[in-house]
Tab-separated table of N, CA, C and O in Angstrom:
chain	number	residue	atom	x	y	z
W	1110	UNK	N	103.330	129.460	93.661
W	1110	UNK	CA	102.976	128.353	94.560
W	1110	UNK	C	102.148	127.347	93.772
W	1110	UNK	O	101.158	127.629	93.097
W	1111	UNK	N	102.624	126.262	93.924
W	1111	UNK	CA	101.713	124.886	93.375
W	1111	UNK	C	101.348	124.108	94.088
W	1111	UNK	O	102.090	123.511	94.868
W	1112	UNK	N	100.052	123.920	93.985
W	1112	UNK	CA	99.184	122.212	94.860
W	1112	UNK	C	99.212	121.104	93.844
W	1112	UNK	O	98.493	121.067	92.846
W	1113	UNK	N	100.099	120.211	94.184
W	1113	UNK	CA	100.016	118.785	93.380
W	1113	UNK	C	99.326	117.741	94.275
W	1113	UNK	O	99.881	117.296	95.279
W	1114	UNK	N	98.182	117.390	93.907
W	1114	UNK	CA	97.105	116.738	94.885
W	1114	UNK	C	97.587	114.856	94.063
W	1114	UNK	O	98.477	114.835	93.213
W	1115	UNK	N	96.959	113.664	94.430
W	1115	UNK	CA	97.371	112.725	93.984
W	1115	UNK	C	96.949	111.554	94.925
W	1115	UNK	O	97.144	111.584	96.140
W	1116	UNK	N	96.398	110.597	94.312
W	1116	UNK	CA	95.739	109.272	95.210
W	1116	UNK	C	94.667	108.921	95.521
W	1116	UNK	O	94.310	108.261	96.497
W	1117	UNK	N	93.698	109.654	94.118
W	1117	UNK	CA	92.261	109.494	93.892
W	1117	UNK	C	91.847	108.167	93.097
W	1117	UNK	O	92.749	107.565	92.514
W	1118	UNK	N	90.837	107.786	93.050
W	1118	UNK	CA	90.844	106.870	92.192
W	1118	UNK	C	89.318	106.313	92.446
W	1118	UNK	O	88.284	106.831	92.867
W	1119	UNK	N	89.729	104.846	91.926
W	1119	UNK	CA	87.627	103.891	92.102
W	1119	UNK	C	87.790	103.441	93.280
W	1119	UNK	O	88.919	103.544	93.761
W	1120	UNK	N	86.902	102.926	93.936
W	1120	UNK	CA	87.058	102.201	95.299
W	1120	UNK	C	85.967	101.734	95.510
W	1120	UNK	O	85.054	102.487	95.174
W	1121	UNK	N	85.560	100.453	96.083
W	1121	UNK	CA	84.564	99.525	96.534
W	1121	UNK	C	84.108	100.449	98.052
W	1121	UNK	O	84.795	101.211	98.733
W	1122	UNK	N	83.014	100.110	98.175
W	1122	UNK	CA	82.546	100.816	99.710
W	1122	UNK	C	83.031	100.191	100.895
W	1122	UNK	O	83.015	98.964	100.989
W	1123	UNK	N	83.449	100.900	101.783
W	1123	UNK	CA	84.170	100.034	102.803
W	1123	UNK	C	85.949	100.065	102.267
W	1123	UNK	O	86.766	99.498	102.993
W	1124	UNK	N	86.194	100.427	101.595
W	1124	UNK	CA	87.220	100.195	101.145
W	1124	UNK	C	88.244	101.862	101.533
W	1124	UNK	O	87.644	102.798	102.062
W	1125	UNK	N	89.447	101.962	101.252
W	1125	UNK	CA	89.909	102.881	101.608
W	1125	UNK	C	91.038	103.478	100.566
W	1125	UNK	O	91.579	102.873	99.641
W	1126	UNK	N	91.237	104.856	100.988
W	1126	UNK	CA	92.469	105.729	99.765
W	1126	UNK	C	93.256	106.848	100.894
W	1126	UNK	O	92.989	107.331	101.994
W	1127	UNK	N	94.318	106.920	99.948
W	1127	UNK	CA	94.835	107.533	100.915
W	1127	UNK	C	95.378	108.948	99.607
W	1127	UNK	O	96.059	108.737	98.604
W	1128	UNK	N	94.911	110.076	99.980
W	1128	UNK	CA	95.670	111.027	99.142
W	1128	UNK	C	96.801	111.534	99.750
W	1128	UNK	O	97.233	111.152	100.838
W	1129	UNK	N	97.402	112.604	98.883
W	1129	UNK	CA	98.373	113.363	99.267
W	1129	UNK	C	98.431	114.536	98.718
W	1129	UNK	O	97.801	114.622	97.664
W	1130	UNK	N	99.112	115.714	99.161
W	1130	UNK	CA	99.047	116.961	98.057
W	1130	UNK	C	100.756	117.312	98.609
W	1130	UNK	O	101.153	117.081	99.751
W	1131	UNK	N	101.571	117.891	97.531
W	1131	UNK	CA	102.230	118.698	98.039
W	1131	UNK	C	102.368	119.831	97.742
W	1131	UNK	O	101.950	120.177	96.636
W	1132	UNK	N	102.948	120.731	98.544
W	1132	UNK	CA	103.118	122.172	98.001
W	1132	UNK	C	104.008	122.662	97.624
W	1132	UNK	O	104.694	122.777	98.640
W	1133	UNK	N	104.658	123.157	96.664
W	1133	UNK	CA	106.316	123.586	96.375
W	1133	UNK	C	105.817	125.189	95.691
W	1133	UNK	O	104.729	125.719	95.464
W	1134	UNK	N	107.107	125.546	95.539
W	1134	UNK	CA	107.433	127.042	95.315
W	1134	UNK	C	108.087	127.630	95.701
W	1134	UNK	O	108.892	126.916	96.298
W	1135	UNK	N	108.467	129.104	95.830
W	1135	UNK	CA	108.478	129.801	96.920
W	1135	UNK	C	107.862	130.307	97.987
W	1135	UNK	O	107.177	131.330	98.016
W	1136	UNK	N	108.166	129.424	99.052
W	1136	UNK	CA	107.256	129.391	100.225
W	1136	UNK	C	108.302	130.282	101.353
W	1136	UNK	O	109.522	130.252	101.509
W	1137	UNK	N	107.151	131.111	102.074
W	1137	UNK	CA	108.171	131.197	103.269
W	1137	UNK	C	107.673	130.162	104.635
W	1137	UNK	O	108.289	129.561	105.515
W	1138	UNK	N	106.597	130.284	104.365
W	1138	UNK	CA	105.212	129.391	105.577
W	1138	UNK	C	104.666	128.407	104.821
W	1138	UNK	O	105.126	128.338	103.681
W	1139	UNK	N	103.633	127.448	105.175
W	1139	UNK	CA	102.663	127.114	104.742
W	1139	UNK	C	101.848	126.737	106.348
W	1139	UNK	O	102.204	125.856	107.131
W	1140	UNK	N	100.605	127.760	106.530
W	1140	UNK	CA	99.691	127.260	107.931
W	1140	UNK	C	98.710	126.481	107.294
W	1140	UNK	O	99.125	125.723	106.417
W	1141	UNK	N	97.442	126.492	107.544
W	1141	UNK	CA	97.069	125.502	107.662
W	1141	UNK	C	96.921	124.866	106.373
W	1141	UNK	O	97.045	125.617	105.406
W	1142	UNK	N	96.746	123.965	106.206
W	1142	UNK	CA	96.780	122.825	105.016
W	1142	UNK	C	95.361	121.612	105.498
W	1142	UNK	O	94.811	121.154	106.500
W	1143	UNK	N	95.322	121.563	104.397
W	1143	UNK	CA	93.863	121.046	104.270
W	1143	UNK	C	93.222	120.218	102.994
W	1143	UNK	O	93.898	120.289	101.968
W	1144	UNK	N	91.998	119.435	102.918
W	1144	UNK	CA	91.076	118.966	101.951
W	1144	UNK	C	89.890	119.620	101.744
W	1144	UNK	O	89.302	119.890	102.792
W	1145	UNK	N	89.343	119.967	100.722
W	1145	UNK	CA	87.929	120.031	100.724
W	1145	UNK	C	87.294	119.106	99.394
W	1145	UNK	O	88.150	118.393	98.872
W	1146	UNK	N	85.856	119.020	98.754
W	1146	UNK	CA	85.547	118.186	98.029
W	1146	UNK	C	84.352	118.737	97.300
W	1146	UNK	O	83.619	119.471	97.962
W	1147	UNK	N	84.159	118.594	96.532
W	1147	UNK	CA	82.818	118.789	95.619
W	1147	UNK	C	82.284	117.989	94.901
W	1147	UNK	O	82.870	117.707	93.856
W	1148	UNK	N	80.940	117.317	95.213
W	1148	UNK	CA	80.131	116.493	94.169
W	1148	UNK	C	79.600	117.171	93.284
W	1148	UNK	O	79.584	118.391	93.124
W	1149	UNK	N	79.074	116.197	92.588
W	1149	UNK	CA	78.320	117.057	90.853
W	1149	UNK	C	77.129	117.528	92.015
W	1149	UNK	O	76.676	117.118	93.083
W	1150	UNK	N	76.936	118.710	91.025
W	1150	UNK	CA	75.617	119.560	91.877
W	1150	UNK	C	75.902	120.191	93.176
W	1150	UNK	O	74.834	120.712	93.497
W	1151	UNK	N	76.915	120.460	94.243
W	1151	UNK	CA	76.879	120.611	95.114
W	1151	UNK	C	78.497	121.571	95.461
W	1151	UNK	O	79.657	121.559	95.049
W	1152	UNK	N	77.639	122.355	96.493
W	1152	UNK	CA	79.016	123.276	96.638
W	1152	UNK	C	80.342	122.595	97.146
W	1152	UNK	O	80.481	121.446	97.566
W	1153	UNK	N	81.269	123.577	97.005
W	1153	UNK	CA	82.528	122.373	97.595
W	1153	UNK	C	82.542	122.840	99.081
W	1153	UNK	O	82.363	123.973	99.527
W	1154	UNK	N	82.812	121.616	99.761
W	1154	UNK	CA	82.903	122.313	101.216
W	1154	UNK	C	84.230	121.160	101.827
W	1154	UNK	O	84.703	120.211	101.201
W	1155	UNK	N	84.583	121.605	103.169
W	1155	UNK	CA	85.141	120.849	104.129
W	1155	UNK	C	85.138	119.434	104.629
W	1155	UNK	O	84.275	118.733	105.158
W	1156	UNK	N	86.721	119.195	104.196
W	1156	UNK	CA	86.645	117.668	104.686
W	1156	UNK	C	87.512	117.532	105.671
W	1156	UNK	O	87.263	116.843	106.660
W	1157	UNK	N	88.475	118.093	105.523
W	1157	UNK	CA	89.831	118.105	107.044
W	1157	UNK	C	90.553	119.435	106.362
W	1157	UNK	O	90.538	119.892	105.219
W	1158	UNK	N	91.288	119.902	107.787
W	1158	UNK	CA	92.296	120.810	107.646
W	1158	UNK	C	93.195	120.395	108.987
W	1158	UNK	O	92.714	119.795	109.948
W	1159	UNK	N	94.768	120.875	108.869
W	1159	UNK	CA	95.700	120.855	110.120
W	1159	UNK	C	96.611	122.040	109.741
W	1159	UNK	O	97.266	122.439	108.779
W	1160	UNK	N	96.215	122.497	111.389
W	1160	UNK	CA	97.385	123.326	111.425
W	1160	UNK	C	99.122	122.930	111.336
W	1160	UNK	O	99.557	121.779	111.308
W	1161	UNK	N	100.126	124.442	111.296
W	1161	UNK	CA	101.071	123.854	111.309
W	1161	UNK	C	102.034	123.776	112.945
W	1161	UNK	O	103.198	123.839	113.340
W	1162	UNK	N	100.430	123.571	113.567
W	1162	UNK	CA	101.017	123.239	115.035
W	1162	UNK	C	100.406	122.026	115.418
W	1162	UNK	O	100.358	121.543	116.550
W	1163	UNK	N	99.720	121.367	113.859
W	1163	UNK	CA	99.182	119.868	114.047
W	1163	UNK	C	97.681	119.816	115.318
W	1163	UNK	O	97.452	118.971	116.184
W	1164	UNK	N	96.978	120.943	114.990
W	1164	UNK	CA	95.673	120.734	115.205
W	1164	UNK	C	94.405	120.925	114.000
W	1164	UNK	O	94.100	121.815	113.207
W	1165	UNK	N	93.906	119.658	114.327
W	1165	UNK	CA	92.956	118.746	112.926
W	1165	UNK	C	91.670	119.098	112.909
W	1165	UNK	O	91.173	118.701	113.963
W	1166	UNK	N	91.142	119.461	112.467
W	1166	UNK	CA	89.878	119.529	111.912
W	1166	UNK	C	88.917	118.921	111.292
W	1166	UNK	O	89.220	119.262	110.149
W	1167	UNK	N	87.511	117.950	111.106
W	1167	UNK	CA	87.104	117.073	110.455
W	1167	UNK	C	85.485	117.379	110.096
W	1167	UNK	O	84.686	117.893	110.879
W	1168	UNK	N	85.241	117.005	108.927
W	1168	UNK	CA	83.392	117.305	108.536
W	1168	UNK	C	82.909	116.489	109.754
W	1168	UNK	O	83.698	115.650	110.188
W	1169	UNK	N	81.915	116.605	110.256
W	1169	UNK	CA	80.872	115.786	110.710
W	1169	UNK	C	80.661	114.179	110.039
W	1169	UNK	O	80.471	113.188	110.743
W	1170	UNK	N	80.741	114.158	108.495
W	1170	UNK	CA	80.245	113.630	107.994
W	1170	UNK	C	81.797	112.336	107.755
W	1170	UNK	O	81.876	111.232	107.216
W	1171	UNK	N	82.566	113.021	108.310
W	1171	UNK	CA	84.282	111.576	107.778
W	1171	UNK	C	84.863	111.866	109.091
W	1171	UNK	O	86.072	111.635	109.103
W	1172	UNK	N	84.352	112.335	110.292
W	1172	UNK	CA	85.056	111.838	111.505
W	1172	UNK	C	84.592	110.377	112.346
W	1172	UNK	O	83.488	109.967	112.705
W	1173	UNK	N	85.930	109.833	112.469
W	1173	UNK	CA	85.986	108.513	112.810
W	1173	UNK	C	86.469	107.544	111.515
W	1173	UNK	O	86.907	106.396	111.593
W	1174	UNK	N	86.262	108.330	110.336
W	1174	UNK	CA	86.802	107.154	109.005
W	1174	UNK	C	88.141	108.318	108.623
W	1174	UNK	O	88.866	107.630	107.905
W	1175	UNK	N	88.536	109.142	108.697
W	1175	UNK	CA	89.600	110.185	107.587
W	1175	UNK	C	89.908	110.161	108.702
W	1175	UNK	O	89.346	109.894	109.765
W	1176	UNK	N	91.454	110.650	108.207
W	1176	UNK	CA	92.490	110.965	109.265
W	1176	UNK	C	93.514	111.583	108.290
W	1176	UNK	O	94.016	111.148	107.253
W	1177	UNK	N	93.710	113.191	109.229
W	1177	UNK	CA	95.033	113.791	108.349
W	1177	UNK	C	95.824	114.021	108.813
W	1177	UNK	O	95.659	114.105	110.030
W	1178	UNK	N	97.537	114.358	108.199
W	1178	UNK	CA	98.239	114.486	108.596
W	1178	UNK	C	99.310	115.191	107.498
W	1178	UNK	O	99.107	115.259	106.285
W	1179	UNK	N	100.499	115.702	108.211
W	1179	UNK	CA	101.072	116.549	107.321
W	1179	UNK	C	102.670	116.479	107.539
W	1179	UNK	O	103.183	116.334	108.648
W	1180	UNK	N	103.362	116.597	106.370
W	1180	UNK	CA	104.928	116.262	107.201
W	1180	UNK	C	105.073	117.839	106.798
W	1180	UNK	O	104.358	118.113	105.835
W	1181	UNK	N	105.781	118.872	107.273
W	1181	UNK	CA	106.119	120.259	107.390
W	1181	UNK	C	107.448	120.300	106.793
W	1181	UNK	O	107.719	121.330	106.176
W	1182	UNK	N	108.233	119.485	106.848
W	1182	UNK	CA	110.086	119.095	106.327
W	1182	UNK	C	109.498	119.152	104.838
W	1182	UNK	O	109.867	120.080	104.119
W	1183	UNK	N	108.912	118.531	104.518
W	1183	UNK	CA	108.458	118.492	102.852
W	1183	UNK	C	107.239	119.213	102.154
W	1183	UNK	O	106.966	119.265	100.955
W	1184	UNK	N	106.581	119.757	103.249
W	1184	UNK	CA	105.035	121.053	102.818
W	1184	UNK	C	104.014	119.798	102.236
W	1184	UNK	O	103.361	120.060	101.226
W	1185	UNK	N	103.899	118.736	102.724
W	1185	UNK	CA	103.142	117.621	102.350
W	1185	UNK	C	102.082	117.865	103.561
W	1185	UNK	O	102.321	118.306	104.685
W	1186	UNK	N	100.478	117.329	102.842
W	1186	UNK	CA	99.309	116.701	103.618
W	1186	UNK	C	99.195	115.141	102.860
W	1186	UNK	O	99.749	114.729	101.841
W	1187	UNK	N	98.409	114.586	103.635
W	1187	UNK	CA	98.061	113.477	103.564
W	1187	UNK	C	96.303	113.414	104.201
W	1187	UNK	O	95.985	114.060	105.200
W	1188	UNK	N	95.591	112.788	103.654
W	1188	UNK	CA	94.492	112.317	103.838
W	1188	UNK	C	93.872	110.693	103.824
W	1188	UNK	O	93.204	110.168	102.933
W	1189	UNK	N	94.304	110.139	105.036
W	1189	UNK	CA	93.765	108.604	104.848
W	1189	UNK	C	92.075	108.450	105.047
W	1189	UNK	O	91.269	108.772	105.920
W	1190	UNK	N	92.023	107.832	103.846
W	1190	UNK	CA	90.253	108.019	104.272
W	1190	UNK	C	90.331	106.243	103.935
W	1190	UNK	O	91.025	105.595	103.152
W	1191	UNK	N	89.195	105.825	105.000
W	1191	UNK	CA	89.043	104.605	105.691
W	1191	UNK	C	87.279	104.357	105.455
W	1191	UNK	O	86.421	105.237	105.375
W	1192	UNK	N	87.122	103.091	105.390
W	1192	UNK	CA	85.281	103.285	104.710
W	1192	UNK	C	84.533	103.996	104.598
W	1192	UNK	O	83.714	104.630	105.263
W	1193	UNK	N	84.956	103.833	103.377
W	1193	UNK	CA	84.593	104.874	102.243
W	1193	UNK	C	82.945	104.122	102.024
W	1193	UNK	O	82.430	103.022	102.225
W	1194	UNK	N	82.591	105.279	101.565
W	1194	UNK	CA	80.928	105.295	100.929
W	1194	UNK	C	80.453	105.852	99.668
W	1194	UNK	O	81.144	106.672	99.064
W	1195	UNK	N	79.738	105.607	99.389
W	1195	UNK	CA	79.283	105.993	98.101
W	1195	UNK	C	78.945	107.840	98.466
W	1195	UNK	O	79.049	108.617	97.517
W	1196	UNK	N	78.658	108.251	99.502
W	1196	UNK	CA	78.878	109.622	99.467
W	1196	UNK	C	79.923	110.309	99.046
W	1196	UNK	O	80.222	111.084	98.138
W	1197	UNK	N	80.418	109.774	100.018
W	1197	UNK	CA	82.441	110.069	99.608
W	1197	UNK	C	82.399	111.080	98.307
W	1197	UNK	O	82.993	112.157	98.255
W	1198	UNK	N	81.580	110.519	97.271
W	1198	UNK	CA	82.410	110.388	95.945
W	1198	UNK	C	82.307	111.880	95.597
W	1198	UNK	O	81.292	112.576	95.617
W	1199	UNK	N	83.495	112.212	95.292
W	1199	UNK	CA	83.293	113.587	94.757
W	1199	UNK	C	84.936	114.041	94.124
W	1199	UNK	O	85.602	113.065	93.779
W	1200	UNK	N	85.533	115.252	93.975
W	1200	UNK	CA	86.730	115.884	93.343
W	1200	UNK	C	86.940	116.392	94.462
W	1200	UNK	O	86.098	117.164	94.920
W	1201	UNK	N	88.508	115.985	95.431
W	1201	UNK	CA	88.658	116.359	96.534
W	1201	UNK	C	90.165	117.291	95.859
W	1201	UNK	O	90.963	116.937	94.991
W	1202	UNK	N	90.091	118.811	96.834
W	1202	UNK	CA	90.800	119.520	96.036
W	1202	UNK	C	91.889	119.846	97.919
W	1202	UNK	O	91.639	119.584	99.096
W	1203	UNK	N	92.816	120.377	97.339
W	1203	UNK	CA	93.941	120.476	98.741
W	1203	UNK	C	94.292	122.107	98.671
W	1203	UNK	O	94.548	122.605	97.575
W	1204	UNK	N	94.295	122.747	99.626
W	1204	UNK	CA	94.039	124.393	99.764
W	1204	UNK	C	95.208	124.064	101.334
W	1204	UNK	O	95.421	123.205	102.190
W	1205	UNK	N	95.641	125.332	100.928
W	1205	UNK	CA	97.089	125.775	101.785
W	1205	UNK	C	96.775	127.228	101.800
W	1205	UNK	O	96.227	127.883	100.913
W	1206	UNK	N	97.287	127.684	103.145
W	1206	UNK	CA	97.480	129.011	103.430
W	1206	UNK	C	98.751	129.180	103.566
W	1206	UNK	O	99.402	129.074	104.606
W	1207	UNK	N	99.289	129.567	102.031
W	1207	UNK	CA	100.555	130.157	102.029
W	1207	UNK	C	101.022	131.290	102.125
W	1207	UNK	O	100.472	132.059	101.337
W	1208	UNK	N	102.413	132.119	103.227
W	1208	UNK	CA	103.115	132.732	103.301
W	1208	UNK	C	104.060	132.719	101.797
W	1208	UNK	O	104.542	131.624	101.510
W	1209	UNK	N	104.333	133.865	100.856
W	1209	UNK	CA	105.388	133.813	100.344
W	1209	UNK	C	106.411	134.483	100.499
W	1209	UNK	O	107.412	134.296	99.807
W	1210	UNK	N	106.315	135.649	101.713
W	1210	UNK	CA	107.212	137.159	102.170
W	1210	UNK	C	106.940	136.625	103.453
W	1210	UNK	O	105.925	136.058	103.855
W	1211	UNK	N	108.488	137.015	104.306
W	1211	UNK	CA	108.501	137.624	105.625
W	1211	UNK	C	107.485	138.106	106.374
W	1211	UNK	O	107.622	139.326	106.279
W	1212	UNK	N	106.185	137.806	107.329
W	1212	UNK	CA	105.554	139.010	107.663
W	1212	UNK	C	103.855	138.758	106.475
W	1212	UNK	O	102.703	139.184	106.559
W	1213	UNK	N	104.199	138.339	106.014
W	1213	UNK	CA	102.988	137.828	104.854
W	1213	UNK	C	102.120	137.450	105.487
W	1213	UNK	O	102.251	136.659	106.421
W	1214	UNK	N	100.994	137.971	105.084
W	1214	UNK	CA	99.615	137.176	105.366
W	1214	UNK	C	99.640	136.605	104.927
W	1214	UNK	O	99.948	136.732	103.742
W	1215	UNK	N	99.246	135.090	105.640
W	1215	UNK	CA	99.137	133.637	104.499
W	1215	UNK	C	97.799	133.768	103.608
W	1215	UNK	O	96.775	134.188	104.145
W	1216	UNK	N	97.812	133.323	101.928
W	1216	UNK	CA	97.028	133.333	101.448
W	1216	UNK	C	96.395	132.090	101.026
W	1216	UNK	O	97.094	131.122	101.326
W	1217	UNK	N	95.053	131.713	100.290
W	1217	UNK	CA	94.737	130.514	99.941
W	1217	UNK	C	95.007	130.425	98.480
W	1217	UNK	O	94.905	131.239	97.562
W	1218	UNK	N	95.540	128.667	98.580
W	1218	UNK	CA	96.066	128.150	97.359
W	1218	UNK	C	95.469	126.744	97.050
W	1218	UNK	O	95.627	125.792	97.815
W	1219	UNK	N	94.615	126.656	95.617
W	1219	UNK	CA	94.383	125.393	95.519
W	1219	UNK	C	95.372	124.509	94.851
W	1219	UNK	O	96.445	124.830	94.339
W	1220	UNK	N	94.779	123.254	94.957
W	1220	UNK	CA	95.262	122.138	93.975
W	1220	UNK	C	94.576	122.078	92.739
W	1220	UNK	O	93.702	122.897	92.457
W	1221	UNK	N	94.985	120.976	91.834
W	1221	UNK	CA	94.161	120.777	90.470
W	1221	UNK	C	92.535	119.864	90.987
W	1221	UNK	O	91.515	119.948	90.302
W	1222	UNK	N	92.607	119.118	92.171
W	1222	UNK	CA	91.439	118.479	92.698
W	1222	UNK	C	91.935	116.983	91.685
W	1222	UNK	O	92.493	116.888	90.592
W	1223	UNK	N	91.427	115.986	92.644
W	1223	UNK	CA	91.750	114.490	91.894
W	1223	UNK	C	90.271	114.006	92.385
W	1223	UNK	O	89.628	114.578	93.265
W	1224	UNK	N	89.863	112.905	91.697
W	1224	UNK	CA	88.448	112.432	91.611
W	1224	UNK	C	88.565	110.986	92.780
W	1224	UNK	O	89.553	110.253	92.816
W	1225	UNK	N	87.683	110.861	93.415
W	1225	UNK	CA	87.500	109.924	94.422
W	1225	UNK	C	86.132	109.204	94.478
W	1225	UNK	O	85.361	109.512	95.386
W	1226	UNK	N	85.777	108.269	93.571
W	1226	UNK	CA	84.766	107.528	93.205
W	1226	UNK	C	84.584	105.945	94.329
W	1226	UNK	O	85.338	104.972	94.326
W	1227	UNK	N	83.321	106.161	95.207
W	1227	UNK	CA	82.557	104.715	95.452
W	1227	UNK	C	82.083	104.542	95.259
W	1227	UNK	O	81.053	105.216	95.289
W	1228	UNK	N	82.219	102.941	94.613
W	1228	UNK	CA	81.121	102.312	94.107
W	1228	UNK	C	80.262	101.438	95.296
W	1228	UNK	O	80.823	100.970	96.286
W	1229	UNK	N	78.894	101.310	95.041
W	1229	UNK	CA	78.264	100.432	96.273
W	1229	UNK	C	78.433	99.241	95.794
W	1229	UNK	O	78.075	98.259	96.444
């Protein structure tokens, strides 16, 4: 199983990015699908997750600016993040709970993480 994450970059504050990750392999499932993020110094934690019955999840800290979404036909997430802040900034990484057997407990799978920099 592979996470190809993608659509990080610099960004002015107020300004917006939109990532994506996809997942390929041998999959039999993929449930929930998700972002998380890590700044220098700081643990990585939760930024969104969706199930694959399309119920969303959001930090405290990016509800009302992020919005996710996922196409299931292609094992794709998406993360639109909308004014952005200089908090923001961190290595946002994409984690899937993949099925690879029939009957499988889905397991967790990261991405390589892509960098998401605001500047003030």
């Amino acid at each position: 199983v592979q996470l190809q994450a993608s659509g990080g970059g610099l960004v002015q504050a107020g300004g917006s990015l939109r990532l994506s990750c996809v997942v390929s392999g041998n999959i039999v499932s993929v449930e929930a699908i998700g972002w998380y993020r890590q700044a220098p110094g700081k643990q990585r934690e939760l930024v969104s997750t969706i199930t694959d019955g399309g119920m969303t999840n959001y930090a405290d800290t990016v509800k009302g600016r992020f919005a996710i979404s996922r196409d299931n036909a292609k094992n794709m997430v998406y993360l639109q993040m909308n004014s952005l802040k200089p908090e923001d900034t961190a290595v946002y990484y994409c984690n899937a709970k993949v099925a690879i057997l029939p009957g499988m407990t889905p397991y967790d799978n990261w991405g390589q993480g892509t960098q998401v920099t605001v500047s003030s």
